[in-house]
Amino acid sequence: MTLKQLEAFYWAATCASFAVAAERLHLSVSSLSKRIAELEEALGQRLFDRSGHKAALTDAGQRLLPQARELLAAADQIRASLAETPGLRGRCRFGVGELTALTWLPRLIGVVRAAYPDLVLEPYVDIGQVLEQRVADGELDFAVIAGRSSRPGIASAPIGEAAFAWVAAPAVLAGDTRLTPALLARLPLVTLPAGAGTTRIIDDWLAGRDAAGERLCCNNWGAIAGLLIEGTGVGLLPRHWAQALQAEGSLRVLHCDPEPAALPYSFQYRRDDARPLVARLRESVRAAVDFSAPCRLP
């Protein structure tokens, strides 16, 4: 029995598929399967039931899983403590929302590269709902997502929050800078799709108000800003971005009571992932997070 065999077993058992586990370990699926077969032979036990559409853990596999997790975590700690130049190596795949990508992702990349030059970073940008699923499936090491995860297998560590403001183009306001039900009934609401954090802010703000109207959903912040500037409708933008566009005359910040709530963000990762990589990158994220950084539009 070897650590590589246990590693192959652990990720195959906790990822969405053998293909995801193999990609994570930079192996072919056949090489991953071979290591698991060698481990099964060494233990004299079948660890996966392969009779169905998807391989499932046997009773022996279920018993081995927590022990494999502990052994692999201990091996990581030993490597870290004995390394001549303490640091992180290998590949880190992580997810962020588009707002993070447009504001402080470049700073995060710089912070991590300076601290861990041998670590290869692979950021993936999508809405929170998708990122959370990919973390759960083992496709991402962690993700920075709005809100907290409701999944028992995912831990959420708060790292900061983003402030937003309602805006619209001056031409469609007729001099009135108040956000009213009449304005929302007259103009479409330009938003990110369901599953994005700002959608929750909008739904919470509208709750109990007679302000139902048309919604125009778009999955890109830059496109949303462009639509708002052209007078397509009313929408939320990050507050510092909204204030900058108001200063240049492109948009007007709308007054409302109450103001839209700030959106908390968290560092989300699998509770069973005890690798030093996760803990150290969590600290790097905390050092880099800044949702008030200038938006970097393409």
PDB file of C-alpha atoms in Angstrom:
ATOM      1  CA  MET A   1       0.000   0.000   0.000  1.00  0.00           C
ATOM      2  CA  THR A   2       1.415   3.398  -1.018  1.00  0.00           C
ATOM      3  CA  LEU A   3       0.472   7.050  -0.490  1.00  0.00           C
ATOM      4  CA  LYS A   4      -0.140   7.427  -4.235  1.00  0.00           C
ATOM      5  CA  GLN A   5      -2.627   4.566  -4.116  1.00  0.00           C
ATOM      6  CA  LEU A   6      -4.384   6.106  -1.110  1.00  0.00           C
ATOM      7  CA  GLU A   7      -4.409   9.494  -2.845  1.00  0.00           C
ATOM      8  CA  ALA A   8      -6.009   7.975  -5.943  1.00  0.00           C
ATOM      9  CA  PHE A   9      -8.614   6.242  -3.788  1.00  0.00           C
ATOM     10  CA  TYR A  10      -9.390   9.345  -1.716  1.00  0.00           C
ATOM     11  CA  TRP A  11      -9.984  11.694  -4.632  1.00  0.00           C
ATOM     12  CA  ALA A  12     -11.912   9.071  -6.604  1.00  0.00           C
ATOM     13  CA  ALA A  13     -14.143   8.602  -3.545  1.00  0.00           C
ATOM     14  CA  THR A  14     -14.741  12.318  -2.952  1.00  0.00           C
ATOM     15  CA  CYS A  15     -14.865  13.819  -6.457  1.00  0.00           C
ATOM     16  CA  ALA A  16     -17.861  13.798  -8.774  1.00  0.00           C
ATOM     17  CA  SER A  17     -16.287  11.161 -11.027  1.00  0.00           C
ATOM     18  CA  PHE A  18     -13.106   9.209 -11.718  1.00  0.00           C
ATOM     19  CA  ALA A  19     -12.452  11.642 -14.583  1.00  0.00           C
ATOM     20  CA  VAL A  20     -12.473  14.652 -12.226  1.00  0.00           C
ATOM     21  CA  ALA A  21     -10.233  12.838  -9.731  1.00  0.00           C
ATOM     22  CA  ALA A  22      -7.794  11.844 -12.480  1.00  0.00           C
ATOM     23  CA  GLU A  23      -7.622  15.409 -13.786  1.00  0.00           C
ATOM     24  CA  ARG A  24      -6.970  16.693 -10.276  1.00  0.00           C
ATOM     25  CA  LEU A  25      -4.044  14.280  -9.854  1.00  0.00           C
ATOM     26  CA  HIS A  26      -2.768  14.861 -13.405  1.00  0.00           C
ATOM     27  CA  LEU A  27      -3.320  11.220 -14.308  1.00  0.00           C
ATOM     28  CA  SER A  28      -5.203   9.396 -17.015  1.00  0.00           C
ATOM     29  CA  VAL A  29      -8.379   7.648 -15.859  1.00  0.00           C
ATOM     30  CA  SER A  30      -6.733   4.306 -16.598  1.00  0.00           C
ATOM     31  CA  SER A  31      -3.727   5.179 -14.399  1.00  0.00           C
ATOM     32  CA  LEU A  32      -6.043   6.258 -11.594  1.00  0.00           C
ATOM     33  CA  SER A  33      -8.030   3.022 -11.882  1.00  0.00           C
ATOM     34  CA  LYS A  34      -4.813   1.003 -11.875  1.00  0.00           C
ATOM     35  CA  ARG A  35      -3.665   2.577  -8.597  1.00  0.00           C
ATOM     36  CA  ILE A  36      -7.040   1.874  -7.002  1.00  0.00           C
ATOM     37  CA  ALA A  37      -6.957  -1.733  -8.252  1.00  0.00           C
ATOM     38  CA  GLU A  38      -3.459  -2.146  -6.772  1.00  0.00           C
ATOM     39  CA  LEU A  39      -4.721  -0.793  -3.435  1.00  0.00           C
ATOM     40  CA  GLU A  40      -7.696  -3.174  -3.501  1.00  0.00           C
ATOM     41  CA  GLU A  41      -5.341  -6.079  -4.175  1.00  0.00           C
ATOM     42  CA  ALA A  42      -3.004  -5.033  -1.339  1.00  0.00           C
ATOM     43  CA  LEU A  43      -5.912  -4.798   1.101  1.00  0.00           C
ATOM     44  CA  GLY A  44      -7.756  -7.850  -0.199  1.00  0.00           C
ATOM     45  CA  GLN A  45     -10.982  -5.799  -0.338  1.00  0.00           C
ATOM     46  CA  ARG A  46     -13.110  -4.244  -3.062  1.00  0.00           C
ATOM     47  CA  LEU A  47     -13.280  -0.513  -2.346  1.00  0.00           C
ATOM     48  CA  PHE A  48     -15.656   0.438  -5.163  1.00  0.00           C
ATOM     49  CA  ASP A  49     -18.754  -1.272  -6.499  1.00  0.00           C
ATOM     50  CA  ARG A  50     -18.499  -0.800 -10.261  1.00  0.00           C
ATOM     51  CA  SER A  51     -21.676  -2.669 -11.193  1.00  0.00           C
ATOM     52  CA  GLY A  52     -23.841   0.450 -11.561  1.00  0.00           C
ATOM     53  CA  HIS A  53     -23.731   3.491 -13.821  1.00  0.00           C
ATOM     54  CA  LYS A  54     -21.344   5.187 -11.373  1.00  0.00           C
ATOM     55  CA  ALA A  55     -18.769   3.578  -9.110  1.00  0.00           C
ATOM     56  CA  ALA A  56     -19.919   3.629  -5.475  1.00  0.00           C
ATOM     57  CA  LEU A  57     -17.967   2.992  -2.284  1.00  0.00           C
ATOM     58  CA  THR A  58     -18.335  -0.454  -0.729  1.00  0.00           C
ATOM     59  CA  ASP A  59     -18.549  -0.875   3.049  1.00  0.00           C
ATOM     60  CA  ALA A  60     -14.756  -1.395   3.081  1.00  0.00           C
ATOM     61  CA  GLY A  61     -14.312   1.792   1.069  1.00  0.00           C
ATOM     62  CA  GLN A  62     -16.478   3.727   3.513  1.00  0.00           C
ATOM     63  CA  ARG A  63     -14.357   2.502   6.419  1.00  0.00           C
ATOM     64  CA  LEU A  64     -11.109   3.344   4.659  1.00  0.00           C
ATOM     65  CA  LEU A  65     -12.090   6.871   3.604  1.00  0.00           C
ATOM     66  CA  PRO A  66     -11.589   8.723   6.935  1.00  0.00           C
ATOM     67  CA  GLN A  67      -8.339   6.848   7.565  1.00  0.00           C
ATOM     68  CA  ALA A  68      -7.048   7.723   4.095  1.00  0.00           C
ATOM     69  CA  ARG A  69      -7.955  11.371   4.709  1.00  0.00           C
ATOM     70  CA  GLU A  70      -5.975  11.421   7.975  1.00  0.00           C
ATOM     71  CA  LEU A  71      -2.940   9.681   6.452  1.00  0.00           C
ATOM     72  CA  LEU A  72      -2.810  12.043   3.478  1.00  0.00           C
ATOM     73  CA  ALA A  73      -3.172  15.115   5.721  1.00  0.00           C
ATOM     74  CA  ALA A  74      -0.332  13.824   7.919  1.00  0.00           C
ATOM     75  CA  ALA A  75       1.829  13.244   4.844  1.00  0.00           C
ATOM     76  CA  ASP A  76       1.188  16.821   3.692  1.00  0.00           C
ATOM     77  CA  GLN A  77       2.197  18.141   7.106  1.00  0.00           C
ATOM     78  CA  ILE A  78       5.411  16.096   7.065  1.00  0.00           C
ATOM     79  CA  ARG A  79       6.338  17.393   3.591  1.00  0.00           C
ATOM     80  CA  ALA A  80       5.656  20.976   4.669  1.00  0.00           C
ATOM     81  CA  SER A  81       7.698  20.686   7.883  1.00  0.00           C
ATOM     82  CA  LEU A  82      10.723  19.105   6.183  1.00  0.00           C
ATOM     83  CA  ALA A  83      10.805  21.219   3.030  1.00  0.00           C
ATOM     84  CA  GLU A  84      14.093  23.092   2.617  1.00  0.00           C
ATOM     85  CA  THR A  85      12.201  26.102   1.262  1.00  0.00           C
ATOM     86  CA  PRO A  86       8.746  26.142   2.900  1.00  0.00           C
ATOM     87  CA  GLY A  87       6.079  26.904   0.352  1.00  0.00           C
ATOM     88  CA  LEU A  88       3.432  25.484  -1.901  1.00  0.00           C
ATOM     89  CA  ARG A  89       3.980  23.608  -5.136  1.00  0.00           C
ATOM     90  CA  GLY A  90       1.801  22.056  -7.782  1.00  0.00           C
ATOM     91  CA  ARG A  91      -1.451  23.437  -9.125  1.00  0.00           C
ATOM     92  CA  CYS A  92      -4.301  25.313  -7.484  1.00  0.00           C
ATOM     93  CA  ARG A  93      -7.672  25.603  -9.186  1.00  0.00           C
ATOM     94  CA  PHE A  94     -10.029  28.083  -7.597  1.00  0.00           C
ATOM     95  CA  GLY A  95     -13.219  29.940  -8.431  1.00  0.00           C
ATOM     96  CA  VAL A  96     -14.254  33.575  -8.143  1.00  0.00           C
ATOM     97  CA  GLY A  97     -17.262  35.592  -9.210  1.00  0.00           C
ATOM     98  CA  GLU A  98     -16.973  38.189 -11.943  1.00  0.00           C
ATOM     99  CA  LEU A  99     -16.917  41.101  -9.492  1.00  0.00           C
ATOM    100  CA  THR A 100     -13.840  39.634  -7.809  1.00  0.00           C
ATOM    101  CA  ALA A 101     -12.272  39.049 -11.219  1.00  0.00           C
ATOM    102  CA  LEU A 102     -12.862  42.693 -12.164  1.00  0.00           C
ATOM    103  CA  THR A 103     -11.540  44.164  -8.922  1.00  0.00           C
ATOM    104  CA  TRP A 104      -9.012  42.361  -6.719  1.00  0.00           C
ATOM    105  CA  LEU A 105      -8.213  39.078  -8.524  1.00  0.00           C
ATOM    106  CA  PRO A 106      -5.041  40.591 -10.088  1.00  0.00           C
ATOM    107  CA  ARG A 107      -3.886  41.611  -6.607  1.00  0.00           C
ATOM    108  CA  LEU A 108      -4.552  38.097  -5.288  1.00  0.00           C
ATOM    109  CA  ILE A 109      -2.529  36.558  -8.107  1.00  0.00           C
ATOM    110  CA  GLY A 110       0.349  38.910  -7.301  1.00  0.00           C
ATOM    111  CA  VAL A 111       0.215  38.136  -3.565  1.00  0.00           C
ATOM    112  CA  VAL A 112       0.206  34.363  -4.137  1.00  0.00           C
ATOM    113  CA  ARG A 113       2.902  34.383  -6.815  1.00  0.00           C
ATOM    114  CA  ALA A 114       5.187  36.430  -4.574  1.00  0.00           C
ATOM    115  CA  ALA A 115       4.666  34.074  -1.621  1.00  0.00           C
ATOM    116  CA  TYR A 116       4.587  30.776  -3.555  1.00  0.00           C
ATOM    117  CA  PRO A 117       6.420  31.108  -6.882  1.00  0.00           C
ATOM    118  CA  ASP A 118       6.277  27.347  -7.514  1.00  0.00           C
ATOM    119  CA  LEU A 119       2.484  27.197  -7.267  1.00  0.00           C
ATOM    120  CA  VAL A 120       0.575  27.321 -10.567  1.00  0.00           C
ATOM    121  CA  LEU A 121      -2.741  29.182 -10.278  1.00  0.00           C
ATOM    122  CA  GLU A 122      -5.791  28.434 -12.422  1.00  0.00           C
ATOM    123  CA  PRO A 123      -8.675  30.828 -11.656  1.00  0.00           C
ATOM    124  CA  TYR A 124     -12.153  30.022 -12.941  1.00  0.00           C
ATOM    125  CA  VAL A 125     -14.866  32.704 -13.158  1.00  0.00           C
ATOM    126  CA  ASP A 126     -18.595  31.958 -12.843  1.00  0.00           C
ATOM    127  CA  ILE A 127     -21.644  32.680 -10.694  1.00  0.00           C
ATOM    128  CA  GLY A 128     -21.644  31.459  -7.096  1.00  0.00           C
ATOM    129  CA  GLN A 129     -24.100  28.609  -7.617  1.00  0.00           C
ATOM    130  CA  VAL A 130     -21.842  26.997 -10.213  1.00  0.00           C
ATOM    131  CA  LEU A 131     -18.654  27.591  -8.220  1.00  0.00           C
ATOM    132  CA  GLU A 132     -20.107  26.034  -5.073  1.00  0.00           C
ATOM    133  CA  GLN A 133     -21.075  22.906  -7.001  1.00  0.00           C
ATOM    134  CA  ARG A 134     -17.590  22.623  -8.482  1.00  0.00           C
ATOM    135  CA  VAL A 135     -16.036  22.904  -5.015  1.00  0.00           C
ATOM    136  CA  ALA A 136     -18.371  20.163  -3.760  1.00  0.00           C
ATOM    137  CA  ASP A 137     -17.502  17.969  -6.751  1.00  0.00           C
ATOM    138  CA  GLY A 138     -13.771  18.338  -6.122  1.00  0.00           C
ATOM    139  CA  GLU A 139     -13.114  20.280  -9.329  1.00  0.00           C
ATOM    140  CA  LEU A 140     -11.953  23.405  -7.446  1.00  0.00           C
ATOM    141  CA  ASP A 141      -9.744  23.684  -4.369  1.00  0.00           C
ATOM    142  CA  PHE A 142     -11.777  26.638  -3.086  1.00  0.00           C
ATOM    143  CA  ALA A 143     -13.991  29.479  -4.255  1.00  0.00           C
ATOM    144  CA  VAL A 144     -14.721  33.048  -3.175  1.00  0.00           C
ATOM    145  CA  ILE A 145     -18.512  33.260  -3.230  1.00  0.00           C
ATOM    146  CA  ALA A 146     -21.188  35.656  -2.021  1.00  0.00           C
ATOM    147  CA  GLY A 147     -22.870  34.432   1.157  1.00  0.00           C
ATOM    148  CA  ARG A 148     -22.390  31.211   3.093  1.00  0.00           C
ATOM    149  CA  SER A 149     -22.801  27.683   1.817  1.00  0.00           C
ATOM    150  CA  SER A 150     -25.810  25.687   2.993  1.00  0.00           C
ATOM    151  CA  ARG A 151     -24.060  22.406   2.174  1.00  0.00           C
ATOM    152  CA  PRO A 152     -22.907  20.471   5.262  1.00  0.00           C
ATOM    153  CA  GLY A 153     -19.735  19.372   3.474  1.00  0.00           C
ATOM    154  CA  ILE A 154     -18.551  22.906   2.643  1.00  0.00           C
ATOM    155  CA  ALA A 155     -17.042  25.345   5.153  1.00  0.00           C
ATOM    156  CA  SER A 156     -17.465  29.112   4.709  1.00  0.00           C
ATOM    157  CA  ALA A 157     -14.949  31.583   6.161  1.00  0.00           C
ATOM    158  CA  PRO A 158     -15.993  35.276   5.925  1.00  0.00           C
ATOM    159  CA  ILE A 159     -13.459  37.421   4.027  1.00  0.00           C
ATOM    160  CA  GLY A 160     -15.183  40.745   3.243  1.00  0.00           C
ATOM    161  CA  GLU A 161     -18.193  42.428   1.697  1.00  0.00           C
ATOM    162  CA  ALA A 162     -19.165  44.527  -1.326  1.00  0.00           C
ATOM    163  CA  ALA A 163     -21.419  47.603  -1.285  1.00  0.00           C
ATOM    164  CA  PHE A 164     -23.873  48.383  -4.095  1.00  0.00           C
ATOM    165  CA  ALA A 165     -26.021  51.263  -5.328  1.00  0.00           C
ATOM    166  CA  TRP A 166     -29.109  51.554  -7.532  1.00  0.00           C
ATOM    167  CA  VAL A 167     -28.411  53.451 -10.762  1.00  0.00           C
ATOM    168  CA  ALA A 168     -30.032  54.523 -14.019  1.00  0.00           C
ATOM    169  CA  ALA A 169     -29.138  56.776 -16.950  1.00  0.00           C
ATOM    170  CA  PRO A 170     -29.989  60.503 -16.526  1.00  0.00           C
ATOM    171  CA  ALA A 171     -32.022  60.504 -19.756  1.00  0.00           C
ATOM    172  CA  VAL A 172     -34.627  58.046 -18.379  1.00  0.00           C
ATOM    173  CA  LEU A 173     -35.054  59.711 -14.975  1.00  0.00           C
ATOM    174  CA  ALA A 174     -36.601  63.041 -16.009  1.00  0.00           C
ATOM    175  CA  GLY A 175     -34.733  64.733 -13.174  1.00  0.00           C
ATOM    176  CA  ASP A 176     -35.982  62.416 -10.419  1.00  0.00           C
ATOM    177  CA  THR A 177     -33.203  60.523  -8.641  1.00  0.00           C
ATOM    178  CA  ARG A 178     -35.432  58.513  -6.284  1.00  0.00           C
ATOM    179  CA  LEU A 179     -35.995  54.791  -6.738  1.00  0.00           C
ATOM    180  CA  THR A 180     -39.789  54.444  -6.716  1.00  0.00           C
ATOM    181  CA  PRO A 181     -42.244  51.643  -7.538  1.00  0.00           C
ATOM    182  CA  ALA A 182     -43.397  53.752 -10.494  1.00  0.00           C
ATOM    183  CA  LEU A 183     -39.842  53.848 -11.885  1.00  0.00           C
ATOM    184  CA  LEU A 184     -39.444  50.083 -11.461  1.00  0.00           C
ATOM    185  CA  ALA A 185     -42.794  49.519 -13.170  1.00  0.00           C
ATOM    186  CA  ARG A 186     -41.747  51.728 -16.093  1.00  0.00           C
ATOM    187  CA  LEU A 187     -38.192  50.469 -16.617  1.00  0.00           C
ATOM    188  CA  PRO A 188     -36.838  46.909 -16.791  1.00  0.00           C
ATOM    189  CA  LEU A 189     -34.648  45.708 -13.959  1.00  0.00           C
ATOM    190  CA  VAL A 190     -31.219  44.836 -15.419  1.00  0.00           C
ATOM    191  CA  THR A 191     -29.646  42.074 -13.297  1.00  0.00           C
ATOM    192  CA  LEU A 192     -27.286  39.149 -13.180  1.00  0.00           C
ATOM    193  CA  PRO A 193     -28.959  35.716 -13.516  1.00  0.00           C
ATOM    194  CA  ALA A 194     -30.550  33.790 -10.650  1.00  0.00           C
ATOM    195  CA  GLY A 195     -27.809  32.197  -8.561  1.00  0.00           C
ATOM    196  CA  ALA A 196     -25.731  35.390  -8.397  1.00  0.00           C
ATOM    197  CA  GLY A 197     -25.288  37.093  -5.028  1.00  0.00           C
ATOM    198  CA  THR A 198     -26.676  40.433  -6.179  1.00  0.00           C
ATOM    199  CA  THR A 199     -29.918  38.724  -7.189  1.00  0.00           C
ATOM    200  CA  ARG A 200     -30.490  37.920  -3.517  1.00  0.00           C
ATOM    201  CA  ILE A 201     -29.926  41.576  -2.592  1.00  0.00           C
ATOM    202  CA  ILE A 202     -32.470  42.680  -5.185  1.00  0.00           C
ATOM    203  CA  ASP A 203     -35.047  40.081  -4.121  1.00  0.00           C
ATOM    204  CA  ASP A 204     -34.640  41.029  -0.450  1.00  0.00           C
ATOM    205  CA  TRP A 205     -34.976  44.757  -1.227  1.00  0.00           C
ATOM    206  CA  LEU A 206     -38.087  44.217  -3.351  1.00  0.00           C
ATOM    207  CA  ALA A 207     -39.756  41.921  -0.806  1.00  0.00           C
ATOM    208  CA  GLY A 208     -42.977  43.500   0.422  1.00  0.00           C
ATOM    209  CA  ARG A 209     -42.874  46.286  -2.155  1.00  0.00           C
ATOM    210  CA  ASP A 210     -45.380  46.592  -4.969  1.00  0.00           C
ATOM    211  CA  ALA A 211     -42.635  46.898  -7.553  1.00  0.00           C
ATOM    212  CA  ALA A 212     -42.926  43.841  -9.771  1.00  0.00           C
ATOM    213  CA  GLY A 213     -41.823  44.469 -13.322  1.00  0.00           C
ATOM    214  CA  GLU A 214     -39.810  43.182 -16.229  1.00  0.00           C
ATOM    215  CA  ARG A 215     -36.338  41.732 -15.633  1.00  0.00           C
ATOM    216  CA  LEU A 216     -33.549  41.688 -18.163  1.00  0.00           C
ATOM    217  CA  CYS A 217     -30.890  39.176 -17.084  1.00  0.00           C
ATOM    218  CA  CYS A 218     -27.298  39.296 -18.300  1.00  0.00           C
ATOM    219  CA  ASN A 219     -24.317  37.283 -17.032  1.00  0.00           C
ATOM    220  CA  ASN A 220     -21.664  39.983 -17.494  1.00  0.00           C
ATOM    221  CA  TRP A 221     -21.039  43.051 -15.334  1.00  0.00           C
ATOM    222  CA  GLY A 222     -19.587  45.053 -18.208  1.00  0.00           C
ATOM    223  CA  ALA A 223     -22.645  44.382 -20.352  1.00  0.00           C
ATOM    224  CA  ILE A 224     -24.951  45.318 -17.464  1.00  0.00           C
ATOM    225  CA  ALA A 225     -23.137  48.637 -17.027  1.00  0.00           C
ATOM    226  CA  GLY A 226     -23.393  49.269 -20.775  1.00  0.00           C
ATOM    227  CA  LEU A 227     -27.120  48.525 -20.801  1.00  0.00           C
ATOM    228  CA  LEU A 228     -27.701  50.871 -17.883  1.00  0.00           C
ATOM    229  CA  ILE A 229     -25.664  53.669 -19.468  1.00  0.00           C
ATOM    230  CA  GLU A 230     -27.729  53.314 -22.652  1.00  0.00           C
ATOM    231  CA  GLY A 231     -30.920  53.795 -20.635  1.00  0.00           C
ATOM    232  CA  THR A 232     -32.202  50.234 -20.918  1.00  0.00           C
ATOM    233  CA  GLY A 233     -33.364  50.070 -17.312  1.00  0.00           C
ATOM    234  CA  VAL A 234     -32.539  50.285 -13.603  1.00  0.00           C
ATOM    235  CA  GLY A 235     -29.970  48.127 -11.861  1.00  0.00           C
ATOM    236  CA  LEU A 236     -27.401  47.592  -9.125  1.00  0.00           C
ATOM    237  CA  LEU A 237     -23.724  48.333  -9.586  1.00  0.00           C
ATOM    238  CA  PRO A 238     -20.841  48.180  -7.096  1.00  0.00           C
ATOM    239  CA  ARG A 239     -21.035  51.471  -5.181  1.00  0.00           C
ATOM    240  CA  HIS A 240     -17.562  52.769  -6.054  1.00  0.00           C
ATOM    241  CA  TRP A 241     -18.176  51.953  -9.710  1.00  0.00           C
ATOM    242  CA  ALA A 242     -21.576  53.666  -9.640  1.00  0.00           C
ATOM    243  CA  GLN A 243     -20.062  56.796  -8.069  1.00  0.00           C
ATOM    244  CA  ALA A 244     -17.323  56.939 -10.709  1.00  0.00           C
ATOM    245  CA  LEU A 245     -19.879  56.677 -13.535  1.00  0.00           C
ATOM    246  CA  GLN A 246     -22.003  59.358 -11.880  1.00  0.00           C
ATOM    247  CA  ALA A 247     -18.975  61.669 -11.676  1.00  0.00           C
ATOM    248  CA  GLU A 248     -18.471  61.377 -15.427  1.00  0.00           C
ATOM    249  CA  GLY A 249     -22.200  61.914 -16.097  1.00  0.00           C
ATOM    250  CA  SER A 250     -22.987  58.459 -17.496  1.00  0.00           C
ATOM    251  CA  LEU A 251     -25.320  57.340 -14.670  1.00  0.00           C
ATOM    252  CA  ARG A 252     -27.125  58.677 -11.633  1.00  0.00           C
ATOM    253  CA  VAL A 253     -27.074  57.035  -8.218  1.00  0.00           C
ATOM    254  CA  LEU A 254     -30.675  56.614  -7.054  1.00  0.00           C
ATOM    255  CA  HIS A 255     -31.748  57.466  -3.506  1.00  0.00           C
ATOM    256  CA  CYS A 256     -33.821  54.868  -1.693  1.00  0.00           C
ATOM    257  CA  ASP A 257     -34.799  53.802   1.798  1.00  0.00           C
ATOM    258  CA  PRO A 258     -33.332  51.514   2.866  1.00  0.00           C
ATOM    259  CA  GLU A 259     -30.108  51.465   0.872  1.00  0.00           C
ATOM    260  CA  PRO A 260     -29.306  48.081  -0.678  1.00  0.00           C
ATOM    261  CA  ALA A 261     -27.611  45.757   1.775  1.00  0.00           C
ATOM    262  CA  ALA A 262     -23.915  45.015   1.508  1.00  0.00           C
ATOM    263  CA  LEU A 263     -23.127  41.578   0.106  1.00  0.00           C
ATOM    264  CA  PRO A 264     -20.880  39.413   2.342  1.00  0.00           C
ATOM    265  CA  TYR A 265     -18.380  37.116   0.670  1.00  0.00           C
ATOM    266  CA  SER A 266     -16.784  33.956   2.002  1.00  0.00           C
ATOM    267  CA  PHE A 267     -13.911  31.621   1.261  1.00  0.00           C
ATOM    268  CA  GLN A 268     -15.573  28.253   0.657  1.00  0.00           C
ATOM    269  CA  TYR A 269     -13.812  24.889   0.715  1.00  0.00           C
ATOM    270  CA  ARG A 270     -14.560  21.263   1.464  1.00  0.00           C
ATOM    271  CA  ARG A 271     -14.508  20.436   5.175  1.00  0.00           C
ATOM    272  CA  ASP A 272     -12.653  17.203   4.464  1.00  0.00           C
ATOM    273  CA  ASP A 273      -9.786  19.037   2.704  1.00  0.00           C
ATOM    274  CA  ALA A 274      -7.093  19.503   5.352  1.00  0.00           C
ATOM    275  CA  ARG A 275      -4.242  20.302   2.957  1.00  0.00           C
ATOM    276  CA  PRO A 276      -1.928  23.213   3.906  1.00  0.00           C
ATOM    277  CA  LEU A 277      -2.733  24.661   0.467  1.00  0.00           C
ATOM    278  CA  VAL A 278      -6.281  25.538   1.537  1.00  0.00           C
ATOM    279  CA  ALA A 279      -5.331  27.191   4.832  1.00  0.00           C
ATOM    280  CA  ARG A 280      -2.529  29.245   3.289  1.00  0.00           C
ATOM    281  CA  LEU A 281      -4.570  30.402   0.312  1.00  0.00           C
ATOM    282  CA  ARG A 282      -7.363  31.446   2.685  1.00  0.00           C
ATOM    283  CA  GLU A 283      -4.888  33.831   4.358  1.00  0.00           C
ATOM    284  CA  SER A 284      -3.721  35.095   0.951  1.00  0.00           C
ATOM    285  CA  VAL A 285      -7.325  35.842  -0.007  1.00  0.00           C
ATOM    286  CA  ARG A 286      -7.860  37.779   3.223  1.00  0.00           C
ATOM    287  CA  ALA A 287      -4.736  39.818   2.502  1.00  0.00           C
ATOM    288  CA  ALA A 288      -5.846  40.665  -1.041  1.00  0.00           C
ATOM    289  CA  VAL A 289      -9.621  41.160  -0.825  1.00  0.00           C
ATOM    290  CA  ASP A 290     -10.739  44.684  -1.807  1.00  0.00           C
ATOM    291  CA  PHE A 291     -14.099  45.078  -3.523  1.00  0.00           C
ATOM    292  CA  SER A 292     -13.559  48.844  -3.709  1.00  0.00           C
ATOM    293  CA  ALA A 293     -10.621  48.413  -6.089  1.00  0.00           C
ATOM    294  CA  PRO A 294     -11.146  50.020  -9.529  1.00  0.00           C
ATOM    295  CA  CYS A 295     -13.089  47.744 -11.880  1.00  0.00           C
ATOM    296  CA  ARG A 296     -10.914  46.471 -14.724  1.00  0.00           C
ATOM    297  CA  LEU A 297     -13.268  46.154 -17.673  1.00  0.00           C
ATOM    298  CA  PRO A 298     -11.975  44.392 -20.831  1.00  0.00           C
TER     299      PRO A 298
END
